[in-house]
Coordinates of C-alpha atoms in Angstrom, one line a residue:
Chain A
X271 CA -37.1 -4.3 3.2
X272 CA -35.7 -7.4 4.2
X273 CA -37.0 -11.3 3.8
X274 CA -35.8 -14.1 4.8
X275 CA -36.9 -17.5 3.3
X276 CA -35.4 -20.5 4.8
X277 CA -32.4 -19.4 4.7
X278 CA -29.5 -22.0 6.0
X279 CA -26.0 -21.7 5.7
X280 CA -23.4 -24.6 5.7
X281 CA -20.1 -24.0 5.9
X282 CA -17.3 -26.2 4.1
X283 CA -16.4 -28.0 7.2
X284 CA -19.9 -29.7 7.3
X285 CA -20.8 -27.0 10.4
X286 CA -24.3 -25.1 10.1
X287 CA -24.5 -22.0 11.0
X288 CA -28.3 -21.0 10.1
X289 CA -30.7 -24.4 9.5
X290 CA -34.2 -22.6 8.3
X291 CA -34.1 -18.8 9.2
X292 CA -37.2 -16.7 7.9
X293 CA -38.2 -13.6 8.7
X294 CA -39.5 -10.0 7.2
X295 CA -38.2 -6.7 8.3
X296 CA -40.5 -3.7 7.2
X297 CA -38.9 -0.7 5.7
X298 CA -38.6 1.7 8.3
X299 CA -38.6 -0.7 11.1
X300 CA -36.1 -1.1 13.8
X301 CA -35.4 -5.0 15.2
X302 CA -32.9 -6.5 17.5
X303 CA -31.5 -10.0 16.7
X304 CA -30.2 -11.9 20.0
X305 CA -28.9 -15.4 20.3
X306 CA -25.9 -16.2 22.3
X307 CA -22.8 -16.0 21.4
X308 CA -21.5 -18.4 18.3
X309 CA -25.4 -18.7 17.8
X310 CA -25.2 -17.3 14.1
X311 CA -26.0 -13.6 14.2
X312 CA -23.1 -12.6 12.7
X313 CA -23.4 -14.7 9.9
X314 CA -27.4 -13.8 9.7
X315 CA -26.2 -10.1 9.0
X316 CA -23.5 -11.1 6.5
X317 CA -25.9 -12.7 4.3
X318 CA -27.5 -9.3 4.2
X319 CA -24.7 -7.5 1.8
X320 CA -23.8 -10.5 0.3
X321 CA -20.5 -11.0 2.1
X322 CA -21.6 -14.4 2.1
X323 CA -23.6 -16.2 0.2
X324 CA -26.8 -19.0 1.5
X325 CA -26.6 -22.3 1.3
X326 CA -30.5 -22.4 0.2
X327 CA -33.3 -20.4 0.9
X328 CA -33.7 -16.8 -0.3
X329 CA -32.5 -13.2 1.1
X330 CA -34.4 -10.6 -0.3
X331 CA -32.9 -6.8 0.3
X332 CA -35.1 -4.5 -1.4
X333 CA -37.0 -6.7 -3.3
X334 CA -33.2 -8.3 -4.9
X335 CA -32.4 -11.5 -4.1
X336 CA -28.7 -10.7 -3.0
X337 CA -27.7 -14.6 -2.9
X338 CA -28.0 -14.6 -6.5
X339 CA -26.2 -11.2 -7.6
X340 CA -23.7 -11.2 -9.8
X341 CA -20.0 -10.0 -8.5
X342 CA -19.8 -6.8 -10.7
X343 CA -23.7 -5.7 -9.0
X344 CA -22.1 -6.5 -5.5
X345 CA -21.1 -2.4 -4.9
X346 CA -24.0 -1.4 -5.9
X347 CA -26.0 -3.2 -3.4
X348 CA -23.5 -2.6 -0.6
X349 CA -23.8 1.7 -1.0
X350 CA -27.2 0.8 -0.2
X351 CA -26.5 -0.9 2.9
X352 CA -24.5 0.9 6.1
X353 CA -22.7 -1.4 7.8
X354 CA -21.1 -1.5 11.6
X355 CA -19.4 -4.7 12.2
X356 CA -18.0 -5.7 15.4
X357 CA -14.3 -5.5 13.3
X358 CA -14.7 -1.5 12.4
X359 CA -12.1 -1.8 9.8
X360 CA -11.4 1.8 10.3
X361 CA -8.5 2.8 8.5
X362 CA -5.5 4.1 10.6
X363 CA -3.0 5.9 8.3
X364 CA -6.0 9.1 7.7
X365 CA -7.9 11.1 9.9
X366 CA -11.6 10.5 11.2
X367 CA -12.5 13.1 8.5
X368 CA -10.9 11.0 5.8
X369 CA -12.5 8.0 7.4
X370 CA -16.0 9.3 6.9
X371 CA -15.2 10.8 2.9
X372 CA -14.3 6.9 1.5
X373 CA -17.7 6.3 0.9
X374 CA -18.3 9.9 -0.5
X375 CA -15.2 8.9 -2.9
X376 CA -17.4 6.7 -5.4
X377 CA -20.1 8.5 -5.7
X378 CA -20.8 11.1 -7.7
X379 CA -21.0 14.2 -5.3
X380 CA -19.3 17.1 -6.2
X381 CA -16.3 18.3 -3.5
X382 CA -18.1 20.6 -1.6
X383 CA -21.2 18.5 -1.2
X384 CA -19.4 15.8 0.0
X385 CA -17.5 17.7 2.5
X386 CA -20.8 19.1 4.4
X387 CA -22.3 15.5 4.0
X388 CA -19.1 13.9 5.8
X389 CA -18.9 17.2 8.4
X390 CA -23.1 16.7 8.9
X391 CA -22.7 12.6 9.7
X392 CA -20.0 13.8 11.7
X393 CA -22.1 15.6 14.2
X394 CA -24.7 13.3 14.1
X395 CA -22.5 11.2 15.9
X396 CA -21.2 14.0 18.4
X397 CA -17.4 13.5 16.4
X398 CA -17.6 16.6 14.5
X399 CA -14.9 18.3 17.4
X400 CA -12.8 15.4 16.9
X401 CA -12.7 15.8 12.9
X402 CA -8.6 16.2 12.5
X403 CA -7.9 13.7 15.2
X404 CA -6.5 9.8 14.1
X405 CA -9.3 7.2 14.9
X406 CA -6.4 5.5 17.4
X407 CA -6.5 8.7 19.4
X408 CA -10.0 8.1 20.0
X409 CA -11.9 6.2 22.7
X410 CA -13.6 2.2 22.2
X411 CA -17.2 4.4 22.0
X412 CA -15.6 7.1 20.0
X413 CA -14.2 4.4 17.4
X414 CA -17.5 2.8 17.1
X415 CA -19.3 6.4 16.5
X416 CA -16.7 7.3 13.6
X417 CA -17.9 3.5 12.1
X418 CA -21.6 4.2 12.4
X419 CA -20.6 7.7 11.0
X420 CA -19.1 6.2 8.0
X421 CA -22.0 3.7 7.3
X422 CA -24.5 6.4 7.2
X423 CA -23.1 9.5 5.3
X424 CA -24.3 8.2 1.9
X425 CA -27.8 8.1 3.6
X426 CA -28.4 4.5 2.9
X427 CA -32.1 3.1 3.5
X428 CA -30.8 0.4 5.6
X429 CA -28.6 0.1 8.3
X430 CA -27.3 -2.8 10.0
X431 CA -24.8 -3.4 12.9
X432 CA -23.3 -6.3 14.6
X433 CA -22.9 -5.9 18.4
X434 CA -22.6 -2.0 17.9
X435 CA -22.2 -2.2 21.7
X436 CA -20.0 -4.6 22.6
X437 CA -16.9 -3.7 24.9
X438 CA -18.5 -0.3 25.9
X439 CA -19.3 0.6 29.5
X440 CA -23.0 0.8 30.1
X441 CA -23.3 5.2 28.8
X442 CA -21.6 4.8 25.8
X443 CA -23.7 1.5 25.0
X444 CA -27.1 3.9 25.3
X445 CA -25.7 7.0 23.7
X446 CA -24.6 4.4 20.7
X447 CA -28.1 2.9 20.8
X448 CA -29.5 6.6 20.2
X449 CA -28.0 7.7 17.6
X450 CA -29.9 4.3 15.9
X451 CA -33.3 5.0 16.9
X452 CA -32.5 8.5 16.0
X453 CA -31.6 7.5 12.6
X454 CA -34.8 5.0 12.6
X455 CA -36.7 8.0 13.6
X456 CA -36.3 9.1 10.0
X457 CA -37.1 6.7 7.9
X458 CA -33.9 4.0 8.0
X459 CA -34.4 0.6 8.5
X460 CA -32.2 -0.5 11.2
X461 CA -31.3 -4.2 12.2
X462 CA -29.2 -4.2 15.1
X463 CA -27.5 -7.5 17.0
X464 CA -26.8 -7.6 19.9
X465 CA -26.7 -9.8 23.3
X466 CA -27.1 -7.2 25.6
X467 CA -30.7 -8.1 27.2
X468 CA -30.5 -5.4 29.2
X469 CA -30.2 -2.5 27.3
X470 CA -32.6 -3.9 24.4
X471 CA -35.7 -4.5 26.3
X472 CA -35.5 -0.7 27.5
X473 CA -36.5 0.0 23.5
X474 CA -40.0 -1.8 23.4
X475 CA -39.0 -3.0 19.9
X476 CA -39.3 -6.3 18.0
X477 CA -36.7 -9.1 18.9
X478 CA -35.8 -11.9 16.8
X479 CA -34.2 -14.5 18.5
X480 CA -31.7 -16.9 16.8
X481 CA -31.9 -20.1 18.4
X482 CA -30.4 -23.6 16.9
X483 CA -30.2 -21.9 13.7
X484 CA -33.8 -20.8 13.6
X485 CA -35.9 -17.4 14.5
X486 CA -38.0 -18.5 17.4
Chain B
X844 CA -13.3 11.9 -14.8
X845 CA -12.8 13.5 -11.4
X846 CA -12.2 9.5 -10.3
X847 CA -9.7 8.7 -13.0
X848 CA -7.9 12.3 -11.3
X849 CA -8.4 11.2 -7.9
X850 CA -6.6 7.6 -8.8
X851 CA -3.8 9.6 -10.8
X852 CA -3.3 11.7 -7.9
X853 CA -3.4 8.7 -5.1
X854 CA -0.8 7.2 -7.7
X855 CA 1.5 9.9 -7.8
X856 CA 1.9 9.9 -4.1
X857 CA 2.8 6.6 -3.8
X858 CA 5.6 6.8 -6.5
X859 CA 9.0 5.1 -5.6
X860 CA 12.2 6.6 -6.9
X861 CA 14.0 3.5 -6.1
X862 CA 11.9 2.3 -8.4
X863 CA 11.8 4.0 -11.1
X864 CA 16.0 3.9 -10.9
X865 CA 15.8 0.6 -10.9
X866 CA 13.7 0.5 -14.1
X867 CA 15.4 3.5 -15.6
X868 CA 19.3 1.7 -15.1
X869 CA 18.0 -1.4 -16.8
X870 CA 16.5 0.6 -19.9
X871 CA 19.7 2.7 -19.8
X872 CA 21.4 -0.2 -21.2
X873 CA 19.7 -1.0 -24.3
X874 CA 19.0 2.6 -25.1
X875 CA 22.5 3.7 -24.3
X876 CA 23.4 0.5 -26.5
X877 CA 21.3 2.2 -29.0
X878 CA 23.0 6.1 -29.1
X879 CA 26.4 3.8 -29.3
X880 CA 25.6 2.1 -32.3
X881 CA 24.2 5.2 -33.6
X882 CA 27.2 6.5 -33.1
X883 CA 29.9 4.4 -34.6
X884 CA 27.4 4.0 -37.7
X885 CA 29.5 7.0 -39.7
X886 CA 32.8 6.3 -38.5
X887 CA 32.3 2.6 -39.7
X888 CA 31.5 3.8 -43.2
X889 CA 34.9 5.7 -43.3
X890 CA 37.3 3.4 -41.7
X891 CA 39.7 1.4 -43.4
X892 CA 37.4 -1.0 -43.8
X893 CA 37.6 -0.6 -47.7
X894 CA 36.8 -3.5 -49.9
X895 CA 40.1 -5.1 -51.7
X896 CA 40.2 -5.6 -55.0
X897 CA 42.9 -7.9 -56.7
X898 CA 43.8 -7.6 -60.2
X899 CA 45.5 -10.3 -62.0
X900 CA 47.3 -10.2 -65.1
X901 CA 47.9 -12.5 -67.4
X902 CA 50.7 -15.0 -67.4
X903 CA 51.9 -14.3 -70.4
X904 CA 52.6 -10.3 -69.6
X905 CA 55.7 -9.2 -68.9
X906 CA 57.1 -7.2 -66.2
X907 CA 57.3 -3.8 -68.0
X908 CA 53.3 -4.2 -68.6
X909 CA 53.2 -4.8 -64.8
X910 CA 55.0 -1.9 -63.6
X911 CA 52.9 0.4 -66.2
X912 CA 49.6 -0.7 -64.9
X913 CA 50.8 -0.2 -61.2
X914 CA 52.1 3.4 -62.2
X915 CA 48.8 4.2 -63.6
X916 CA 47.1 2.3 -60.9
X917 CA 48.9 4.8 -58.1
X918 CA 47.8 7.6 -59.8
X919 CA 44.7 7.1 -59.2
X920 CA 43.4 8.8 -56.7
X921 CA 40.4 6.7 -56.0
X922 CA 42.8 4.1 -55.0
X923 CA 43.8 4.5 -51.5
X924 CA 46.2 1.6 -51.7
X925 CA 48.4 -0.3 -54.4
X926 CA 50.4 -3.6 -53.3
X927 CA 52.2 -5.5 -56.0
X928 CA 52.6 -9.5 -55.7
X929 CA 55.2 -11.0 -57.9
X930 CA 54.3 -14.4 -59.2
X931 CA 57.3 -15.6 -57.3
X932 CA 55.9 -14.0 -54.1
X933 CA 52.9 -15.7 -55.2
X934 CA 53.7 -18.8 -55.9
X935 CA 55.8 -18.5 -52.2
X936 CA 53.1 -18.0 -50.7
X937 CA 50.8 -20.6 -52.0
X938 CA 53.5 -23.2 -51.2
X939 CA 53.2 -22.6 -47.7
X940 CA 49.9 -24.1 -47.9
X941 CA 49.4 -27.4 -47.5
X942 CA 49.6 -30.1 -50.2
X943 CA 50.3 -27.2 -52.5
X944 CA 54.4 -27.5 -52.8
X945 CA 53.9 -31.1 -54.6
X946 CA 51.6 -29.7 -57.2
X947 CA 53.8 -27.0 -57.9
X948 CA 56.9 -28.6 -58.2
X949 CA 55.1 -31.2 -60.4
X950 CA 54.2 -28.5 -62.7
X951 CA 57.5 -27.1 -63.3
X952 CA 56.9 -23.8 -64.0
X953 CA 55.6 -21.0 -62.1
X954 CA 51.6 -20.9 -63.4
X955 CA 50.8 -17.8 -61.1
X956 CA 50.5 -14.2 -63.3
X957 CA 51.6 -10.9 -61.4
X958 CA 48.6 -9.7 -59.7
X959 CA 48.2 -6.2 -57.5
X960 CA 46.1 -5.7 -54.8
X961 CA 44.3 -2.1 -54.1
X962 CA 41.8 -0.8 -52.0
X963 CA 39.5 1.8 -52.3
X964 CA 36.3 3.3 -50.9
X965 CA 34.2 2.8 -54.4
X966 CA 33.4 0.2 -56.5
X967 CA 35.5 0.1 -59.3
X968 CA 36.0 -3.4 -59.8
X969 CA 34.2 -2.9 -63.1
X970 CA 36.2 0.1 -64.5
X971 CA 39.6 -1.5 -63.4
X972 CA 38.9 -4.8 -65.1
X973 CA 38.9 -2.9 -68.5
X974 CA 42.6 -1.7 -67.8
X975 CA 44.9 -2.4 -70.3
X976 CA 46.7 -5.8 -69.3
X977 CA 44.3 -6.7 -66.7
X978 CA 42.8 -10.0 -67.5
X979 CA 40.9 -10.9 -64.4
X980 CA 39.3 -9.1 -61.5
X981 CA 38.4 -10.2 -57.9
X982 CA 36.1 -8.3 -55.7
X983 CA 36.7 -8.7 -52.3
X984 CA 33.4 -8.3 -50.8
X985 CA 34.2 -10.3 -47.8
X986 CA 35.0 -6.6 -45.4
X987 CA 31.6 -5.4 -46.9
X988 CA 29.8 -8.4 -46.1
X989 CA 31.4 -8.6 -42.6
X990 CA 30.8 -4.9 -41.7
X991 CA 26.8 -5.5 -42.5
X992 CA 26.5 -8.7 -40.5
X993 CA 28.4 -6.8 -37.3
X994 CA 25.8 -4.6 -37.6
X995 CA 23.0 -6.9 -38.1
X996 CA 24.4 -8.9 -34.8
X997 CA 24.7 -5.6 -32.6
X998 CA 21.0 -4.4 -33.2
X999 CA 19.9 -8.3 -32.6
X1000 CA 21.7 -8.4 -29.6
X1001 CA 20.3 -4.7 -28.3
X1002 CA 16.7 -6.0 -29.3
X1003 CA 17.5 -9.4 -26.6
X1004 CA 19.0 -7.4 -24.5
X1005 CA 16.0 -5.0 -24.5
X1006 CA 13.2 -7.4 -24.6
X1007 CA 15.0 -9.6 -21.5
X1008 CA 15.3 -5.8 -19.5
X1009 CA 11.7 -5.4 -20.6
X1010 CA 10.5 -8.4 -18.8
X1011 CA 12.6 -7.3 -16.3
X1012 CA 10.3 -4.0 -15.9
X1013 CA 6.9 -6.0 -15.9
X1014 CA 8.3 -8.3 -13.4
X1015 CA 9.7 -5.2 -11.3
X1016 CA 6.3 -3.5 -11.4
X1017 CA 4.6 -6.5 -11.1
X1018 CA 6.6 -7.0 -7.3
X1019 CA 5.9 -3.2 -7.0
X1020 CA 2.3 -3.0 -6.9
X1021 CA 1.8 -6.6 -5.6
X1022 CA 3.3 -5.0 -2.1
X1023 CA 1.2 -1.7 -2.7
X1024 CA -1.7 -4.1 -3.0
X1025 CA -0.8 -5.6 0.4
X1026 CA 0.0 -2.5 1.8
X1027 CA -3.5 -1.1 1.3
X1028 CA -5.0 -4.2 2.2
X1029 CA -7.4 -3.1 4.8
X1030 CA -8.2 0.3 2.5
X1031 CA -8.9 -2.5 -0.1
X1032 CA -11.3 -4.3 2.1
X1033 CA -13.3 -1.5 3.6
X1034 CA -13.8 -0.1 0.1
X1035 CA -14.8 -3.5 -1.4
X1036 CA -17.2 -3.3 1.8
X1037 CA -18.9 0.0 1.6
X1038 CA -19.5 -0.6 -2.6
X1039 CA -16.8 0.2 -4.0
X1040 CA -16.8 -0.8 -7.9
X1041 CA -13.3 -3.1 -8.7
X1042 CA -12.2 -0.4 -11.4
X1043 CA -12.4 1.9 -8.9
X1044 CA -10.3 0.0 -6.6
X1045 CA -7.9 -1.4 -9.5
X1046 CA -7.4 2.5 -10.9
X1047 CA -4.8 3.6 -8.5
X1048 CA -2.5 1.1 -9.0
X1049 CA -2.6 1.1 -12.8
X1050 CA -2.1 4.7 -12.9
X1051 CA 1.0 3.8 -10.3
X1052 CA 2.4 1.4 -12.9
X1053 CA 2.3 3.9 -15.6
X1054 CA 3.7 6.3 -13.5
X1055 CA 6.9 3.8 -12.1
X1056 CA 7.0 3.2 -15.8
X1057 CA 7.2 6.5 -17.3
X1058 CA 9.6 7.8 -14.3
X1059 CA 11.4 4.7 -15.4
X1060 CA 11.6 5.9 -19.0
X1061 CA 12.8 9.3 -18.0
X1062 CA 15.6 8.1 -15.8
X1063 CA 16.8 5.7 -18.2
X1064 CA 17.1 8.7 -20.9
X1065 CA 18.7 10.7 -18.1
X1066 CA 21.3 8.5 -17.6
X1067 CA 21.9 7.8 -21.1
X1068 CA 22.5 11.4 -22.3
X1069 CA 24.3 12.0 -18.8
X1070 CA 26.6 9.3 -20.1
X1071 CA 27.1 10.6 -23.4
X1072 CA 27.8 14.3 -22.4
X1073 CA 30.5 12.7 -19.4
X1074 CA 32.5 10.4 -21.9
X1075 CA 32.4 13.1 -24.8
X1076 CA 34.3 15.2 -22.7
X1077 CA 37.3 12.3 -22.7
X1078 CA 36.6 10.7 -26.4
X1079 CA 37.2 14.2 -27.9
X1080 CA 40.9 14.4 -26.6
X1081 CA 41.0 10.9 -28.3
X1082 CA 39.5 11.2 -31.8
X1083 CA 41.7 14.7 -32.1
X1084 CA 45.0 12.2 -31.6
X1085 CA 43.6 10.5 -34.3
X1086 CA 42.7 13.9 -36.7
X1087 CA 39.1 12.9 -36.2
X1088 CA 36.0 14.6 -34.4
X1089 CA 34.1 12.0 -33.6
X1090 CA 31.9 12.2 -30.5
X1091 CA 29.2 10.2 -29.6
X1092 CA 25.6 11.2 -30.2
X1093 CA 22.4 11.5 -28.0
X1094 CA 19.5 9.6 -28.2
X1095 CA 17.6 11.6 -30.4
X1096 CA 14.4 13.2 -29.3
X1097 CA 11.7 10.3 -31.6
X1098 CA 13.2 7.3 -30.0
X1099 CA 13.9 9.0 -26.5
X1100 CA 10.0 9.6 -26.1
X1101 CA 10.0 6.3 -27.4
X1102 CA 11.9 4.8 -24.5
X1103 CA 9.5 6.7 -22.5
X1104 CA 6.3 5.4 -23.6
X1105 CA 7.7 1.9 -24.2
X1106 CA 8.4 2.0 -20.2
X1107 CA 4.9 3.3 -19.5
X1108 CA 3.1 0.9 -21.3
X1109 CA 5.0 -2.2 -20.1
X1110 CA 4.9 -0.3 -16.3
X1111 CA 0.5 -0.6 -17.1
X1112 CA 1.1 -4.1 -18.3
X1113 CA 2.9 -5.2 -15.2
X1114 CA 0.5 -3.2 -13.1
X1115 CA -2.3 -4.8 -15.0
X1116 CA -0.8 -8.4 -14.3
X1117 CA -0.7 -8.0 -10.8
X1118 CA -3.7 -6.1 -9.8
X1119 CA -5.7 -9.1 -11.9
X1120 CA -3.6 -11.9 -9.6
X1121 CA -3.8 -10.4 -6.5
X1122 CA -6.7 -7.8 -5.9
X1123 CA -8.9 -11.1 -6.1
X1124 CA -7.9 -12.2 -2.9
X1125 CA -8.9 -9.6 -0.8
X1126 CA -12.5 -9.7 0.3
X1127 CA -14.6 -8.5 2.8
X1128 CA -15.0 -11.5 5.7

């Protein structure tokens, strides 16, 4: 689903972010990426939709190389792709339930299927009570449900998520976790970072670790 | 087609009266300078703006001949006036110009025939010059002439005055959606994230131009034939005192939809410019 080839990333101010990352993610797999902090993950998982772009190597989503699409194929790629980033971006002047139907707005599901779609991802997340409510009423854990909610009501085949867990106490942190191996349960491919040892080696699944630009 | 109605109707929420008053007063100008000059076309053609004609006779004629031509001349009912000039009132009054007196009083004589001056609505320079006694004929076309270039200069100046109030719009819907744009700007971003297509982003706000536009249009047409239907109330006391019933006229219905549709294309135009300058700039990070 996802292959890295010596990837590295330079940005304009001579700094490198990523040297000679490679790396394959199955379809269907789940896999943790650690590092410490300023280590790189977050750039790692923006080369993924093509927020940014490598400075060599290859990323391969799907079989595409995304480094090399063309702007106007850059939506298409991304509907494909749910992402949780540590900056939600949830939008403040709607309700959670209008939060979850953006996605739904571009593509081409008829009103009433989009409406059970958005209500379904809803109470994946355990939300679904909270559907009227406006995201600042809800909690730091509730905030980063609505996010994952959003990044997976148009079913995409992968998922990833940037420190999904960061600033929650330790039970939201594992509930949040849940609903990702629930999701991997059924066939997404789920690449989560995320520097929270702790929680991560309970799972038994694969780690890649970002070290000095590099998967060790 | 369900995403060009959900843009319309995203559009149509955000819609700014201020706005579209804004846009509509300046179009009220040249259109309501428009339904004026419509206006004063007819009364124009009938005021006493009638080409002079001068008829000269010849020097030789005597004043009996002058006095029969001016008889038949008033009895002409074509002729709305009849002014007689002496050749001594002639000859006064070219001495008063300059460098004129000399010649004259060199010559000796008085040179300058007996010569009337009419005016009337038609052309009959022709038909007059074959008057008995008339030996020459002068057209004075100068009133015509001056009547067509005062109209010539009022529609220039209304099509200035709406192509400057045009720009005006652009640059008014331009501002308009480039604060809508910044408005939205995290909407913008999250959409760009989760795949959203750029004509789906840039739809909205085209459809808001369009919309600020035509609003625009309306208002202006409003407040044109508001105009006209408050001031004909006071001009008709006027024109009576003057055994008239003139009163000004509306916009008619062609170049009112015109107004309309002119304000709704440059409102897409504007929209057009500013959504290609600044939807650019907003990407996901």
């Amino acid at each position: 689903m996802i292959n890295f080839s010596a990837v590295a990333k330079r940005y304009p101010g001579g700094q490198e972010a990523l040297k000679d990352v490679s790396f394959a993610l199955a379809t269907g797999e789940l896999a943790f990426l650690t590092g410490r902090s300023g280590a790189g993950k977050s750039t790692l998982l923006k080369l993924i939709p093509a927020i940014e772009r490598p400075s060599a190597g290859s990323v391969l989503v799907n079989g595409q190389n995304v480094g090399a699409l063309k702007r106007a194929a850059l939506p298409y790629l991304r509907r494909n792709i749910g992402l949780v980033f540590q900056d939600q971006k949830l939008l403040y002047d709607r309700s959670v339930y209008d939060n979850v139907m953006l996605p739904l707005a571009f593509s081409a599901h008829p009103p009433k299927e989009a409406a059970r779609r958005a209500r379904a991802a809803l109470d994946k997340v355990n939300l679904l009570a909270r559907e009227k409510a406006n995201p600042i009423q809800l909690s730091g854990g509730e905030q980063q449900r609505l996010a994952i909610a959003r990044a997976v009501v148009n079913r995409p085949a992968l998922l990833v998520a940037d420190e999904p867990t960061a600033n929650l106490d330790a039970d939201s942190a594992a509930r949040i976790l849940e609903i990702f191996v629930a999701f991997n349960q059924v066939g997404v491919t789920v690449l989560i970072a995320s520097h929270d040892q702790a929680l991560i080696a309970r799972y038994g699944k694969r780690v890649l670790k970002l070290q000095e630009g590099r998967i060790a | 087609m369900r995403q060009h109605r959900h843009a319309f109707a995203a559009a149509a929420r955000r819609l700014s009266w201020p706005n579209a008053l804004v846009i509509g007063i300046a179009l009220a100008l040249p259109a309501g300078g428009y339904a004026l000059v419509e206006s004063l076309r007819p009364v124009g053609a009938s005021l006493s703006l009638e080409p002079r004609i001068s008829l000269f006779l010849s020097p030789q004629a005597r004043r009996a001949d002058a006095d029969a031509l001016g008889a038949r001349l008033r009895a002409d009912r074509r002729i709305a006036s009849v002014r007689f000039i002496p050749r001594e009132e002639a000859l006064k009054e070219m001495g008063a110009v300059q460098g004129l007196s000399e010649a004259i009083r060199a010559i000796g004589r008085n040179p300058l025939p007996d010569g009337f001056v009419v005016t009337t609505k038609e052309d009959l320079a022709g038909e007059l010059a074959k008057l008995p006694g008339v030996a020459h004929v002068q057209a004075d076309a100068v009133w015509a002439r001056r009547l067509a270039a005062a109209a010539a200069l009022a529609r220039l100046g209304l099509s200035v005055l709406a192509a400057l109030l045009g720009a005006a719009l652009v640059a008014v819907t331009f501002n308009t959606i480039r604060l809508q744009i910044l408005t939205q700007r995290d909407e913008i971003e999250v959409s760009k994230l989760i795949g959203a297509t750029d004509a789906f982003i840039r739809r909205p706000f085209y459809y808001l131009g369009l919309l600020q536009g035509l609003a625009g249009g309306a208002v202006a047409v409003l407040l044109v034939a508001a105009a006209v239907a408050l001031l004909n109330r006071e001009v008709g006391v006027l024109a009576e005192s003057y055994g008239s019933d003139f009163r000004f006229v509306f916009l008619p219905v062609a170049e009112a939809v015109a107004v309309v549709a002119f304000a709704g294309l440059l409102g897409c135009m504007g929209a057009q410019l500013s959504v290609g300058r600044h939807l650019r700039e907003i990407e996901p990070k």
